[in-house]
Amino acid sequence: MEITEVRIKLMEDNNERLLAFCSITFDDAFVIRDLKIIEGAKGSFVAMPSRKLTDRCQQCGCKNHLRARYCNQCGQKLDEDRATRDADGRAKLHADIAHPINSACREVVQSAIIKAYQEERERSKQPGYVSSYDDMDDGPESYSNLIGDLNATKRAHSDGYRAHGAHSSRGAHSMRQPSEHESPAPVASREDDPTGQFGAGIL
């Protein structure tokens, strides 16, 4: 598997430890987003995308983040020291969603990201700089392209789909209310519909 692209979103200078967000693409086919570049005690390192760990309240069973002091559901006071700890005694509050499974892979990923981060910092000093990370994460365009691709694939691989025709014009709704001497107009039901088309004859 080859790293084919790394995109970086630099953070403002007032973010002391968080230097940047990044995404990494493998083989021009698979992307992982929301990796973080963090300034640590021994230099910059890459943190994988993660989720907050939770546990359940002993009283009501509601899930709460491990940093929560009280249950979000019932208000029960929670044990503040309930998180498991690593070998250094630090509480484990997050779990990686995606991560390398050996040190060699981690080194390859981290080296590529740190190199791209340094190059992005140099680019950011040029006039008219725009982050490439923002371009890739343009939501509406990305989703419309994805949906178009899915629809094209569906049409190419299926015989049972047909295009949905345009709706016929229906005219304006009448706002006139029946008088006290008039009976309201009967409402058509599926059983009364001789054509078998739902809604036919209502208007």
Short mmCIF file of C-alpha atoms in Angstrom, two decimals:
data_model
loop_
_atom_site.label_atom_id
_atom_site.label_comp_id
_atom_site.label_asym_id
_atom_site.label_seq_id
_atom_site.Cartn_x
_atom_site.Cartn_y
_atom_site.Cartn_z
CA MET A 1 0.00 0.00 0.00
CA GLU A 2 1.42 3.37 -1.05
CA ILE A 3 0.78 6.81 0.41
CA THR A 4 -0.31 8.88 -2.59
CA GLU A 5 -1.39 12.14 -0.95
CA VAL A 6 -1.21 14.00 2.35
CA ARG A 7 -3.20 17.19 2.94
CA ILE A 8 -2.60 19.52 5.86
CA LYS A 9 -4.75 22.13 7.62
CA LEU A 10 -2.55 24.33 9.79
CA MET A 11 -3.90 25.59 13.09
CA GLU A 12 -3.66 29.14 14.36
CA ASP A 13 -0.63 30.04 16.44
CA ASN A 14 -2.72 30.26 19.62
CA ASN A 15 -3.22 26.45 19.55
CA GLU A 16 -0.30 25.56 21.78
CA ARG A 17 0.02 21.80 21.16
CA LEU A 18 -2.30 21.10 18.22
CA LEU A 19 -0.27 22.09 15.16
CA ALA A 20 -2.47 20.82 12.32
CA PHE A 21 -5.16 18.46 11.11
CA CYS A 22 -4.40 16.23 8.16
CA SER A 23 -5.78 13.57 5.85
CA ILE A 24 -3.83 10.78 4.20
CA THR A 25 -4.71 8.87 1.02
CA PHE A 26 -3.54 5.36 0.13
CA ASP A 27 -3.27 4.11 -3.46
CA ASP A 28 -5.45 7.02 -4.71
CA ALA A 29 -8.37 4.97 -3.38
CA PHE A 30 -8.72 5.17 0.43
CA VAL A 31 -8.57 8.29 2.60
CA ILE A 32 -8.36 8.69 6.38
CA ARG A 33 -9.19 12.13 7.79
CA ASP A 34 -8.89 13.94 11.10
CA LEU A 35 -5.40 12.84 12.01
CA LYS A 36 -3.74 15.43 14.26
CA ILE A 37 -0.18 16.70 14.40
CA ILE A 38 0.65 17.49 18.01
CA GLU A 39 3.69 19.08 19.59
CA GLY A 40 4.89 16.71 22.31
CA ALA A 41 7.70 16.82 24.86
CA LYS A 42 9.98 14.93 22.45
CA GLY A 43 8.91 16.69 19.25
CA SER A 44 5.96 16.54 16.86
CA PHE A 45 3.95 13.32 16.53
CA VAL A 46 0.83 12.15 14.70
CA ALA A 47 -2.31 11.22 16.65
CA MET A 48 -4.76 8.92 14.90
CA PRO A 49 -8.48 9.73 14.60
CA SER A 50 -10.22 8.59 17.77
CA ARG A 51 -13.48 8.46 19.68
CA LYS A 52 -14.20 9.22 23.33
CA LEU A 53 -14.47 6.20 25.61
CA THR A 54 -17.61 5.84 27.72
CA ASP A 55 -18.94 3.63 30.48
CA ARG A 56 -22.38 3.07 31.95
CA CYS A 57 -23.88 4.59 35.08
CA GLN A 58 -24.31 1.95 37.81
CA GLN A 59 -27.72 3.41 38.72
CA CYS A 60 -29.53 4.00 35.38
CA GLY A 61 -27.25 2.39 32.77
CA CYS A 62 -26.82 5.58 30.73
CA LYS A 63 -23.52 6.00 28.84
CA ASN A 64 -21.20 8.78 30.03
CA HIS A 65 -17.77 9.96 28.92
CA LEU A 66 -15.05 8.83 31.30
CA ARG A 67 -14.32 12.43 32.29
CA ALA A 68 -17.93 13.02 33.37
CA ARG A 69 -18.33 13.59 37.11
CA TYR A 70 -22.11 13.11 37.13
CA CYS A 71 -24.45 10.96 35.02
CA ASN A 72 -26.03 12.87 32.13
CA GLN A 73 -29.30 11.00 32.64
CA CYS A 74 -29.96 10.63 36.37
CA GLY A 75 -27.37 12.95 37.96
CA GLN A 76 -25.73 10.17 39.99
CA LYS A 77 -22.18 11.07 41.10
CA LEU A 78 -19.65 8.96 39.18
CA ASP A 79 -16.27 7.63 40.25
CA GLU A 80 -13.75 10.10 38.80
CA ASP A 81 -10.99 7.48 38.82
CA ARG A 82 -12.86 4.80 36.86
CA ALA A 83 -10.84 5.03 33.60
CA THR A 84 -8.20 2.38 32.97
CA ARG A 85 -4.61 3.63 32.96
CA ASP A 86 -1.60 2.90 30.77
CA ALA A 87 1.88 1.88 31.96
CA ASP A 88 2.76 5.54 32.65
CA GLY A 89 -0.33 6.01 34.82
CA ARG A 90 -2.22 8.17 32.30
CA ALA A 91 -6.00 7.66 32.06
CA LYS A 92 -7.11 6.07 28.77
CA LEU A 93 -9.95 8.36 27.63
CA HIS A 94 -9.93 7.81 23.85
CA ALA A 95 -9.65 4.84 21.47
CA ASP A 96 -8.22 5.04 17.95
CA ILE A 97 -10.70 4.53 15.13
CA ALA A 98 -7.98 3.77 12.56
CA HIS A 99 -4.31 3.13 13.25
CA PRO A 100 -1.21 1.23 12.06
CA ILE A 101 -0.83 -2.20 13.61
CA ASN A 102 2.98 -2.27 13.68
CA SER A 103 5.76 0.22 14.35
CA ALA A 104 7.15 0.07 10.79
CA CYS A 105 3.84 1.18 9.28
CA ARG A 106 3.44 3.88 11.92
CA GLU A 107 6.89 5.25 11.09
CA VAL A 108 6.10 5.39 7.36
CA VAL A 109 2.80 7.21 8.00
CA GLN A 110 4.24 9.61 10.56
CA SER A 111 7.29 10.47 8.42
CA ALA A 112 5.12 11.26 5.39
CA ILE A 113 2.77 13.44 7.44
CA ILE A 114 5.51 15.37 9.26
CA LYS A 115 7.28 16.01 5.95
CA ALA A 116 4.02 17.27 4.38
CA TYR A 117 3.41 19.46 7.46
CA GLN A 118 6.82 21.12 7.14
CA GLU A 119 6.24 21.73 3.42
CA GLU A 120 2.79 23.19 4.16
CA ARG A 121 4.27 25.58 6.72
CA GLU A 122 6.69 26.86 4.07
CA ARG A 123 3.85 27.23 1.55
CA SER A 124 1.79 29.15 4.10
CA LYS A 125 4.39 31.93 4.11
CA GLN A 126 3.72 32.68 0.43
CA PRO A 127 1.18 35.35 -0.58
CA GLY A 128 -2.25 34.02 -1.57
CA TYR A 129 -1.78 30.76 0.33
CA VAL A 130 -4.84 28.48 0.47
CA SER A 131 -4.95 25.20 2.39
CA SER A 132 -5.45 22.15 0.18
CA TYR A 133 -7.19 20.39 3.07
CA ASP A 134 -10.13 22.79 2.81
CA ASP A 135 -10.46 22.15 -0.93
CA MET A 136 -10.77 18.40 -0.42
CA ASP A 137 -13.32 18.74 2.38
CA ASP A 138 -15.77 20.85 0.38
CA GLY A 139 -18.87 18.99 1.48
CA PRO A 140 -21.67 19.75 -1.04
CA GLU A 141 -19.50 19.22 -4.14
CA SER A 142 -17.98 16.02 -2.77
CA TYR A 143 -21.39 14.58 -1.87
CA SER A 144 -22.98 15.52 -5.21
CA ASN A 145 -20.11 13.84 -7.07
CA LEU A 146 -20.45 10.74 -4.88
CA ILE A 147 -24.21 10.50 -5.45
CA GLY A 148 -23.75 10.99 -9.21
CA ASP A 149 -21.21 8.16 -9.29
CA LEU A 150 -23.51 5.86 -7.30
CA ASN A 151 -26.46 6.57 -9.58
CA ALA A 152 -24.34 5.95 -12.69
CA THR A 153 -23.18 2.63 -11.25
CA LYS A 154 -26.75 1.63 -10.39
CA ARG A 155 -27.96 2.38 -13.93
CA ALA A 156 -25.07 0.43 -15.45
CA HIS A 157 -25.62 -2.70 -13.34
CA SER A 158 -29.38 -3.03 -13.06
CA ASP A 159 -32.28 -3.66 -15.41
CA GLY A 160 -35.14 -3.18 -12.97
CA TYR A 161 -34.83 0.58 -12.36
CA ARG A 162 -36.78 3.17 -14.29
CA ALA A 163 -36.57 6.95 -14.30
CA HIS A 164 -39.13 8.77 -12.16
CA GLY A 165 -41.38 10.86 -14.43
CA ALA A 166 -42.28 14.47 -13.83
CA HIS A 167 -45.34 15.30 -11.73
CA SER A 168 -48.36 16.68 -13.59
CA SER A 169 -49.56 20.20 -12.80
CA ARG A 170 -52.20 20.23 -10.10
CA GLY A 171 -53.58 23.76 -10.02
CA ALA A 172 -54.27 25.92 -7.00
CA HIS A 173 -55.88 24.64 -3.80
CA SER A 174 -59.28 26.07 -3.02
CA MET A 175 -59.48 27.93 0.28
CA ARG A 176 -63.31 28.01 0.28
CA GLN A 177 -64.86 26.33 3.33
CA PRO A 178 -68.30 24.64 3.02
CA SER A 179 -71.19 26.52 4.58
CA GLU A 180 -73.15 25.10 7.48
CA HIS A 181 -75.83 23.85 5.03
CA GLU A 182 -73.34 22.05 2.73
CA SER A 183 -71.83 18.63 3.28
CA PRO A 184 -68.05 18.35 3.02
CA ALA A 185 -66.74 16.77 -0.19
CA PRO A 186 -66.09 13.03 0.11
CA VAL A 187 -62.48 11.96 0.45
CA ALA A 188 -61.29 9.42 -2.14
CA SER A 189 -59.77 6.23 -0.81
CA ARG A 190 -57.61 3.57 -2.46
CA GLU A 191 -60.63 1.25 -2.60
CA ASP A 192 -62.66 3.89 -4.52
CA ASP A 193 -59.88 4.41 -7.07
CA PRO A 194 -60.67 2.48 -10.29
CA THR A 195 -57.24 3.17 -11.82
CA GLY A 196 -55.31 1.59 -8.96
CA GLN A 197 -53.03 4.66 -8.75
CA PHE A 198 -52.75 6.09 -5.28
CA GLY A 199 -54.09 9.64 -5.10
CA ALA A 200 -55.81 9.58 -8.49
CA GLY A 201 -59.05 11.59 -8.47
CA ILE A 202 -58.27 13.62 -5.34
CA LEU A 203 -57.80 16.84 -7.31
#
